[in-house]
């Protein structure tokens, strides 16, 4: 079987993708010029050469710096559309994208600029490319919970167009427990809840995300594997894990993609999915992530990953069922 061709045509959803992390160097330079923002790199090649990370924080420093070129609604719309074109080319049918409003409001942009621009790009992607999407607002965990509350208040006029809240940025030293109250408030507002946990942080952070944030989905979750009882709990509850192989490699969460734990996760009964995280920084969009781990997986396991991406989404059950039927039809046609 030609695994690459199989992956290319496999209908899939993407559930873990930071839209600011899809800012390609070429677009970053174009927006810098459009907005008169100075970049500390001579050109695209020099910028790309700086994408060498040994831990999450190395990446975050460059990622927040890059986001400074985003100034106007049209910039966010262009950013979103550029991502959706790449996603559509990878046969992504549905994407649930993260954004970091605090990165932009801290620079003086109103919440509305990022939200309206992204929502415009999402609507256009659905119209022009047939890719549906949902928006997830992430709180930056290196900032105080009070700032997250302030962000949630700013988001109020858009809450009918925001599917959920997430928790991202520097994990170590910033446990989920610090955000229990703002996540409770998000729950009262009817929002879904997800959190990055167990990327660099210990299994205890995953437990906090379950017990204190009441998450509907776990982002990364790699270090859950260090705790057998936690693995059993995640498997038993049917928790979806949004795993990001190339991100794990670039941020040294794994030392070799050939030893990535995705196969082990599936064989332990975890509902793992494959995602790109920050594709402009980590060397590939979602299909590149599937291809990176394909040597470790059977064809049936790759189908399971696609199936999990829809069952783990926040789509309504009828939409999930339609997508699952397409996945089954595709898999059957390949036999
Ligand atoms: N982890 C934490 N925060 C992030 C990431 C990530 O992988 N990507 C963008 N913000
Ligand atoms: Zn992430």
Tab-separated table of C-alpha atoms and ligand atoms in Angstrom:
chain	number	residue	atom	x	y	z
A	1	UNK	CA	0.000	0.000	0.000
A	2	UNK	CA	1.172	3.515	-0.723
A	3	UNK	CA	0.777	4.974	2.756
A	4	UNK	CA	1.372	8.564	1.636
A	5	UNK	CA	-1.426	8.377	-0.928
A	6	UNK	CA	-3.684	6.743	1.654
A	7	UNK	CA	-3.008	9.567	4.134
A	8	UNK	CA	-3.496	12.252	1.467
A	9	UNK	CA	-7.027	11.095	0.686
A	10	UNK	CA	-8.091	10.161	4.206
A	11	UNK	CA	-10.898	12.479	5.380
A	12	UNK	CA	-9.849	13.990	8.707
A	13	UNK	CA	-10.444	16.707	11.278
A	14	UNK	CA	-7.744	18.793	12.910
A	15	UNK	CA	-8.304	19.511	16.613
A	16	UNK	CA	-5.030	21.053	17.803
A	17	UNK	CA	-3.743	23.932	15.720
A	18	UNK	CA	-2.801	27.394	16.979
A	19	UNK	CA	-3.693	29.823	14.203
A	20	UNK	CA	-0.815	32.136	15.181
A	21	UNK	CA	1.430	29.088	14.730
A	22	UNK	CA	0.368	28.768	11.092
A	23	UNK	CA	1.981	32.120	10.255
A	24	UNK	CA	4.465	31.171	7.534
A	25	UNK	CA	7.653	33.268	7.273
A	26	UNK	CA	6.598	34.590	3.846
A	27	UNK	CA	3.291	35.906	5.211
A	28	UNK	CA	5.055	37.215	8.328
A	29	UNK	CA	7.352	39.340	6.138
A	30	UNK	CA	4.458	40.481	3.917
A	31	UNK	CA	2.416	41.581	6.952
A	32	UNK	CA	5.449	43.247	8.547
A	33	UNK	CA	5.822	45.331	5.416
A	34	UNK	CA	2.075	46.057	5.122
A	35	UNK	CA	1.970	47.232	8.748
A	36	UNK	CA	5.381	48.882	9.069
A	37	UNK	CA	6.525	46.426	11.741
A	38	UNK	CA	10.293	45.817	12.003
A	39	UNK	CA	11.372	42.163	12.223
A	40	UNK	CA	14.727	41.265	13.790
A	41	UNK	CA	15.595	39.023	10.813
A	42	UNK	CA	17.030	40.056	7.437
A	43	UNK	CA	14.842	37.695	5.408
A	44	UNK	CA	12.724	34.548	5.337
A	45	UNK	CA	15.793	32.270	5.365
A	46	UNK	CA	17.262	33.968	8.431
A	47	UNK	CA	13.930	33.674	10.219
A	48	UNK	CA	13.581	29.978	9.347
A	49	UNK	CA	17.133	29.383	10.543
A	50	UNK	CA	16.042	30.621	13.992
A	51	UNK	CA	13.478	27.795	14.257
A	52	UNK	CA	15.680	25.536	16.330
A	53	UNK	CA	14.245	24.743	19.734
A	54	UNK	CA	15.290	22.601	22.656
A	55	UNK	CA	12.194	23.164	24.765
A	56	UNK	CA	8.705	24.695	24.615
A	57	UNK	CA	9.859	28.112	25.889
A	58	UNK	CA	12.423	28.529	23.063
A	59	UNK	CA	9.572	28.212	20.598
A	60	UNK	CA	7.124	30.413	22.512
A	61	UNK	CA	9.575	33.343	22.553
A	62	UNK	CA	9.777	33.335	18.736
A	63	UNK	CA	6.073	32.567	18.283
A	64	UNK	CA	4.926	35.576	20.350
A	65	UNK	CA	7.422	37.810	18.564
A	66	UNK	CA	6.096	36.681	15.158
A	67	UNK	CA	2.487	37.403	16.112
A	68	UNK	CA	3.367	41.110	16.434
A	69	UNK	CA	2.963	41.564	12.655
A	70	UNK	CA	-0.790	40.891	12.994
A	71	UNK	CA	-2.397	44.335	13.345
A	72	UNK	CA	-5.690	44.501	11.429
A	73	UNK	CA	-8.769	42.325	10.960
A	74	UNK	CA	-7.661	41.627	7.371
A	75	UNK	CA	-4.349	40.215	8.671
A	76	UNK	CA	-6.174	37.668	10.827
A	77	UNK	CA	-8.508	36.830	7.976
A	78	UNK	CA	-5.544	36.285	5.598
A	79	UNK	CA	-3.793	34.161	8.227
A	80	UNK	CA	-6.855	31.963	8.715
A	81	UNK	CA	-7.480	31.565	5.009
A	82	UNK	CA	-3.864	30.616	4.346
A	83	UNK	CA	-4.199	27.863	6.977
A	84	UNK	CA	-7.516	26.595	5.598
A	85	UNK	CA	-6.057	26.338	2.082
A	86	UNK	CA	-3.269	24.113	3.416
A	87	UNK	CA	-5.790	22.150	5.493
A	88	UNK	CA	-8.122	21.625	2.515
A	89	UNK	CA	-5.159	20.364	0.465
A	90	UNK	CA	-4.604	17.768	3.234
A	91	UNK	CA	-8.261	16.716	3.040
A	92	UNK	CA	-9.103	18.256	6.409
A	93	UNK	CA	-12.900	18.496	6.460
A	94	UNK	CA	-13.240	20.232	9.820
A	95	UNK	CA	-10.809	22.169	12.022
A	96	UNK	CA	-11.092	23.442	15.595
A	97	UNK	CA	-8.547	26.224	15.778
A	98	UNK	CA	-6.982	27.910	18.799
A	99	UNK	CA	-6.242	31.590	19.117
A	100	UNK	CA	-4.440	33.504	21.862
A	101	UNK	CA	-6.347	36.792	22.326
A	102	UNK	CA	-4.057	37.977	25.141
A	103	UNK	CA	-1.089	38.014	22.747
A	104	UNK	CA	-2.964	40.648	20.758
A	105	UNK	CA	-4.805	42.632	23.435
A	106	UNK	CA	-1.473	43.015	25.294
A	107	UNK	CA	-0.236	44.878	22.182
A	108	UNK	CA	-3.224	47.209	22.309
A	109	UNK	CA	-5.431	45.513	19.697
A	110	UNK	CA	-9.088	45.293	20.681
A	111	UNK	CA	-10.379	41.717	21.193
A	112	UNK	CA	-12.657	42.337	18.196
A	113	UNK	CA	-9.797	42.638	15.701
A	114	UNK	CA	-8.542	39.066	16.105
A	115	UNK	CA	-12.008	37.577	16.669
A	116	UNK	CA	-13.726	39.242	13.702
A	117	UNK	CA	-10.787	38.642	11.361
A	118	UNK	CA	-10.559	34.948	12.218
A	119	UNK	CA	-14.332	34.439	12.034
A	120	UNK	CA	-14.355	36.094	8.587
A	121	UNK	CA	-11.602	33.745	7.398
A	122	UNK	CA	-13.460	30.752	8.835
A	123	UNK	CA	-16.706	31.715	7.078
A	124	UNK	CA	-14.857	32.177	3.813
A	125	UNK	CA	-13.126	28.798	4.196
A	126	UNK	CA	-16.469	27.093	4.666
A	127	UNK	CA	-17.955	28.866	1.617
A	128	UNK	CA	-14.993	28.553	-0.741
A	129	UNK	CA	-13.249	25.376	0.419
A	130	UNK	CA	-16.003	23.405	2.139
A	131	UNK	CA	-13.972	23.159	5.364
A	132	UNK	CA	-16.054	23.728	8.509
A	133	UNK	CA	-14.458	25.047	11.668
A	134	UNK	CA	-14.839	26.101	15.271
A	135	UNK	CA	-12.901	28.668	17.270
A	136	UNK	CA	-11.319	27.980	20.684
A	137	UNK	CA	-10.087	30.843	22.848
A	138	UNK	CA	-6.922	29.942	24.746
A	139	UNK	CA	-5.865	31.535	28.011
A	140	UNK	CA	-2.129	32.120	28.399
A	141	UNK	CA	-1.111	30.202	31.510
A	142	UNK	CA	2.029	32.268	32.185
A	143	UNK	CA	-0.317	35.182	32.981
A	144	UNK	CA	-2.530	35.403	36.119
A	145	UNK	CA	-6.016	33.921	36.249
A	146	UNK	CA	-7.386	37.462	36.675
A	147	UNK	CA	-6.178	38.238	33.129
A	148	UNK	CA	-7.958	35.140	31.846
A	149	UNK	CA	-11.185	36.353	33.526
A	150	UNK	CA	-10.719	39.741	31.848
A	151	UNK	CA	-10.268	38.007	28.466
A	152	UNK	CA	-13.398	35.932	28.993
A	153	UNK	CA	-15.328	39.135	29.762
A	154	UNK	CA	-14.021	40.762	26.570
A	155	UNK	CA	-15.140	37.677	24.617
A	156	UNK	CA	-18.742	37.945	25.788
A	157	UNK	CA	-20.211	39.478	22.584
A	158	UNK	CA	-18.677	36.614	20.546
A	159	UNK	CA	-19.551	33.674	22.783
A	160	UNK	CA	-22.183	32.358	20.374
A	161	UNK	CA	-19.346	31.995	17.827
A	162	UNK	CA	-16.699	30.598	20.170
A	163	UNK	CA	-16.917	26.866	20.867
A	164	UNK	CA	-14.688	26.635	23.882
A	165	UNK	CA	-11.744	27.716	25.955
A	166	UNK	CA	-8.263	26.228	26.141
A	167	UNK	CA	-5.081	26.670	28.148
A	168	UNK	CA	-1.696	27.073	26.483
A	169	UNK	CA	1.774	28.674	26.733
A	170	UNK	CA	4.524	27.788	29.265
A	171	UNK	CA	3.398	24.648	31.071
A	172	UNK	CA	6.067	24.001	33.710
A	173	UNK	CA	5.357	26.003	36.864
A	174	UNK	CA	1.871	26.927	35.624
A	175	UNK	CA	-0.388	24.036	36.680
A	176	UNK	CA	-4.035	23.793	35.595
A	177	UNK	CA	-5.177	24.312	39.211
A	178	UNK	CA	-4.399	28.012	38.859
A	179	UNK	CA	-7.240	28.320	36.304
A	180	UNK	CA	-9.960	26.273	38.005
A	181	UNK	CA	-12.267	29.245	38.626
A	182	UNK	CA	-12.125	30.721	35.138
A	183	UNK	CA	-12.706	27.276	33.623
A	184	UNK	CA	-15.710	26.809	35.934
A	185	UNK	CA	-17.086	30.136	34.691
A	186	UNK	CA	-16.497	29.072	31.063
A	187	UNK	CA	-18.452	25.895	31.799
A	188	UNK	CA	-21.352	27.917	33.202
A	189	UNK	CA	-21.333	29.925	29.981
A	190	UNK	CA	-21.811	26.710	28.004
A	191	UNK	CA	-18.301	26.608	26.557
A	192	UNK	CA	-16.342	23.422	25.914
A	193	UNK	CA	-13.100	23.101	27.854
A	194	UNK	CA	-9.716	21.818	26.686
A	195	UNK	CA	-6.222	22.234	28.098
A	196	UNK	CA	-2.618	21.570	27.169
A	197	UNK	CA	-1.298	19.163	29.785
A	198	UNK	CA	1.438	16.563	29.926
A	199	UNK	CA	3.450	18.093	27.069
A	200	UNK	CA	6.324	19.073	29.393
A	201	UNK	CA	4.359	18.944	32.630
A	202	UNK	CA	3.959	15.818	34.803
A	203	UNK	CA	1.008	13.393	34.890
A	204	UNK	CA	-0.305	15.320	37.929
A	205	UNK	CA	-1.047	18.273	35.619
A	206	UNK	CA	-3.203	15.984	33.456
A	207	UNK	CA	-5.087	14.871	36.581
A	208	UNK	CA	-5.645	18.504	37.553
A	209	UNK	CA	-6.962	19.269	34.079
A	210	UNK	CA	-9.459	16.398	34.496
A	211	UNK	CA	-10.461	17.035	38.106
A	212	UNK	CA	-10.271	20.828	38.368
A	213	UNK	CA	-10.787	22.113	34.812
A	214	UNK	CA	-13.278	19.377	33.801
A	215	UNK	CA	-11.808	19.181	30.325
A	216	UNK	CA	-13.687	17.720	27.367
A	217	UNK	CA	-10.446	17.025	25.503
A	218	UNK	CA	-6.752	16.746	26.417
A	219	UNK	CA	-4.143	18.589	24.339
A	220	UNK	CA	-0.888	16.600	24.005
A	221	UNK	CA	-1.126	14.410	27.125
A	222	UNK	CA	2.111	12.564	26.287
A	223	UNK	CA	3.367	12.306	29.852
A	224	UNK	CA	0.139	10.554	30.932
A	225	UNK	CA	1.960	7.415	29.788
A	226	UNK	CA	4.159	7.610	32.883
A	227	UNK	CA	1.166	6.739	35.078
A	228	UNK	CA	-0.652	3.457	34.373
A	229	UNK	CA	-3.686	4.373	36.479
A	230	UNK	CA	-4.051	7.665	34.631
A	231	UNK	CA	-3.826	5.873	31.279
A	232	UNK	CA	-6.562	3.510	32.392
A	233	UNK	CA	-8.719	6.421	33.497
A	234	UNK	CA	-8.254	8.259	30.183
A	235	UNK	CA	-8.992	5.097	28.214
A	236	UNK	CA	-12.047	4.184	30.281
A	237	UNK	CA	-13.557	7.665	29.976
A	238	UNK	CA	-12.950	7.811	26.218
A	239	UNK	CA	-10.952	11.037	26.522
A	240	UNK	CA	-9.620	12.340	23.216
A	241	UNK	CA	-5.910	13.246	23.147
A	242	UNK	CA	-4.750	15.739	20.514
A	243	UNK	CA	-1.245	14.512	19.802
A	244	UNK	CA	1.247	16.490	17.679
A	245	UNK	CA	4.151	14.328	16.441
A	246	UNK	CA	6.297	16.934	14.631
A	247	UNK	CA	5.784	19.428	17.465
A	248	UNK	CA	6.911	16.745	19.927
A	249	UNK	CA	10.025	16.198	17.846
A	250	UNK	CA	10.884	19.911	17.410
A	251	UNK	CA	10.301	20.710	21.092
A	252	UNK	CA	12.245	17.627	22.233
A	253	UNK	CA	9.228	15.999	23.914
A	254	UNK	CA	10.398	12.912	21.980
A	255	UNK	CA	13.991	12.442	20.829
A	256	UNK	CA	13.166	10.454	17.703
A	257	UNK	CA	9.914	10.336	15.792
A	258	UNK	CA	10.571	6.608	15.232
A	259	UNK	CA	10.033	6.223	18.977
A	260	UNK	CA	6.938	8.435	19.113
A	261	UNK	CA	4.369	6.934	21.534
A	262	UNK	CA	1.345	7.327	19.207
A	263	UNK	CA	1.174	3.582	18.463
A	264	UNK	CA	1.494	2.748	22.147
A	265	UNK	CA	-1.277	5.208	22.956
A	266	UNK	CA	-3.660	3.559	20.495
A	267	UNK	CA	-2.732	0.067	21.690
A	268	UNK	CA	-3.413	1.111	25.290
A	269	UNK	CA	-6.926	2.095	24.230
A	270	UNK	CA	-6.388	5.871	24.238
A	271	UNK	CA	-8.377	7.915	21.741
A	272	UNK	CA	-5.415	9.633	20.132
A	273	UNK	CA	-5.598	11.997	17.180
A	274	UNK	CA	-2.840	13.495	14.997
A	275	UNK	CA	-2.489	17.263	14.639
A	276	UNK	CA	0.011	19.910	13.531
A	277	UNK	CA	0.073	22.277	16.583
A	278	UNK	CA	2.089	25.128	14.988
A	279	UNK	CA	2.663	23.976	11.424
A	280	UNK	CA	4.664	26.999	10.227
A	281	UNK	CA	7.212	26.436	12.991
A	282	UNK	CA	7.350	22.649	13.284
A	283	UNK	CA	7.864	21.638	9.681
A	284	UNK	CA	4.519	20.393	8.462
A	285	UNK	CA	0.747	20.465	8.258
A	286	UNK	CA	-1.446	17.608	9.395
A	287	UNK	CA	-0.633	15.115	6.639
A	288	UNK	CA	3.099	15.581	7.272
A	289	UNK	CA	2.348	14.634	10.891
A	290	UNK	CA	0.488	11.494	9.791
A	291	UNK	CA	3.355	10.605	7.439
A	292	UNK	CA	5.921	11.067	10.221
A	293	UNK	CA	4.298	8.353	12.350
A	294	UNK	CA	2.940	6.158	9.537
A	295	UNK	CA	5.879	3.684	9.743
A	296	UNK	CA	4.758	2.899	13.317
A	297	UNK	CA	1.121	2.251	12.427
A	298	UNK	CA	-1.058	-0.204	10.591
A	299	UNK	CA	-3.496	1.052	7.994
A	300	UNK	CA	-6.355	0.257	10.380
A	301	UNK	CA	-4.680	2.402	13.057
A	302	UNK	CA	-4.404	5.333	10.655
A	303	UNK	CA	-8.117	4.981	9.981
A	304	UNK	CA	-8.678	4.949	13.761
A	305	UNK	CA	-6.802	8.249	14.066
A	306	UNK	CA	-9.087	9.841	11.473
A	307	UNK	CA	-12.159	8.342	13.138
A	308	UNK	CA	-11.003	9.687	16.519
A	309	UNK	CA	-10.551	13.152	15.018
A	310	UNK	CA	-14.270	13.319	14.259
A	311	UNK	CA	-15.569	11.591	17.396
A	312	UNK	CA	-13.318	13.894	19.457
A	313	UNK	CA	-14.557	17.034	17.700
A	314	UNK	CA	-17.235	19.366	19.017
A	315	UNK	CA	-19.423	18.806	15.951
A	316	UNK	CA	-23.050	17.775	16.451
A	317	UNK	CA	-23.669	13.993	16.415
A	318	UNK	CA	-25.291	14.020	12.939
A	319	UNK	CA	-22.276	15.791	11.437
A	320	UNK	CA	-19.911	13.393	13.203
A	321	UNK	CA	-21.886	10.455	11.799
A	322	UNK	CA	-21.675	11.868	8.252
A	323	UNK	CA	-17.919	12.284	8.496
A	324	UNK	CA	-17.466	8.817	10.011
A	325	UNK	CA	-19.421	7.304	7.128
A	326	UNK	CA	-17.000	8.988	4.712
A	327	UNK	CA	-14.016	7.642	6.624
A	328	UNK	CA	-15.473	4.102	6.511
A	329	UNK	CA	-16.272	4.385	2.803
A	330	UNK	CA	-12.717	5.578	2.095
A	331	UNK	CA	-11.150	2.796	4.165
A	332	UNK	CA	-13.324	0.139	2.521
A	333	UNK	CA	-12.519	1.391	-0.975
A	334	UNK	CA	-8.788	0.912	-0.261
A	335	UNK	CA	-9.057	-2.726	0.808
B	1	LIG	N1	2.246	24.240	23.914
B	1	LIG	C1	1.912	25.268	24.678
B	1	LIG	N2	1.565	26.448	24.192
B	1	LIG	C2	1.531	26.612	22.875
B	1	LIG	C3	1.873	25.574	22.025
B	1	LIG	C4	2.238	24.324	22.587
B	1	LIG	O1	2.552	23.313	21.897
B	1	LIG	N3	1.749	26.073	20.770
B	1	LIG	C5	1.334	27.344	20.867
B	1	LIG	N4	1.205	27.684	22.154
B	2	LIG	ZN1	-0.543	23.371	21.214
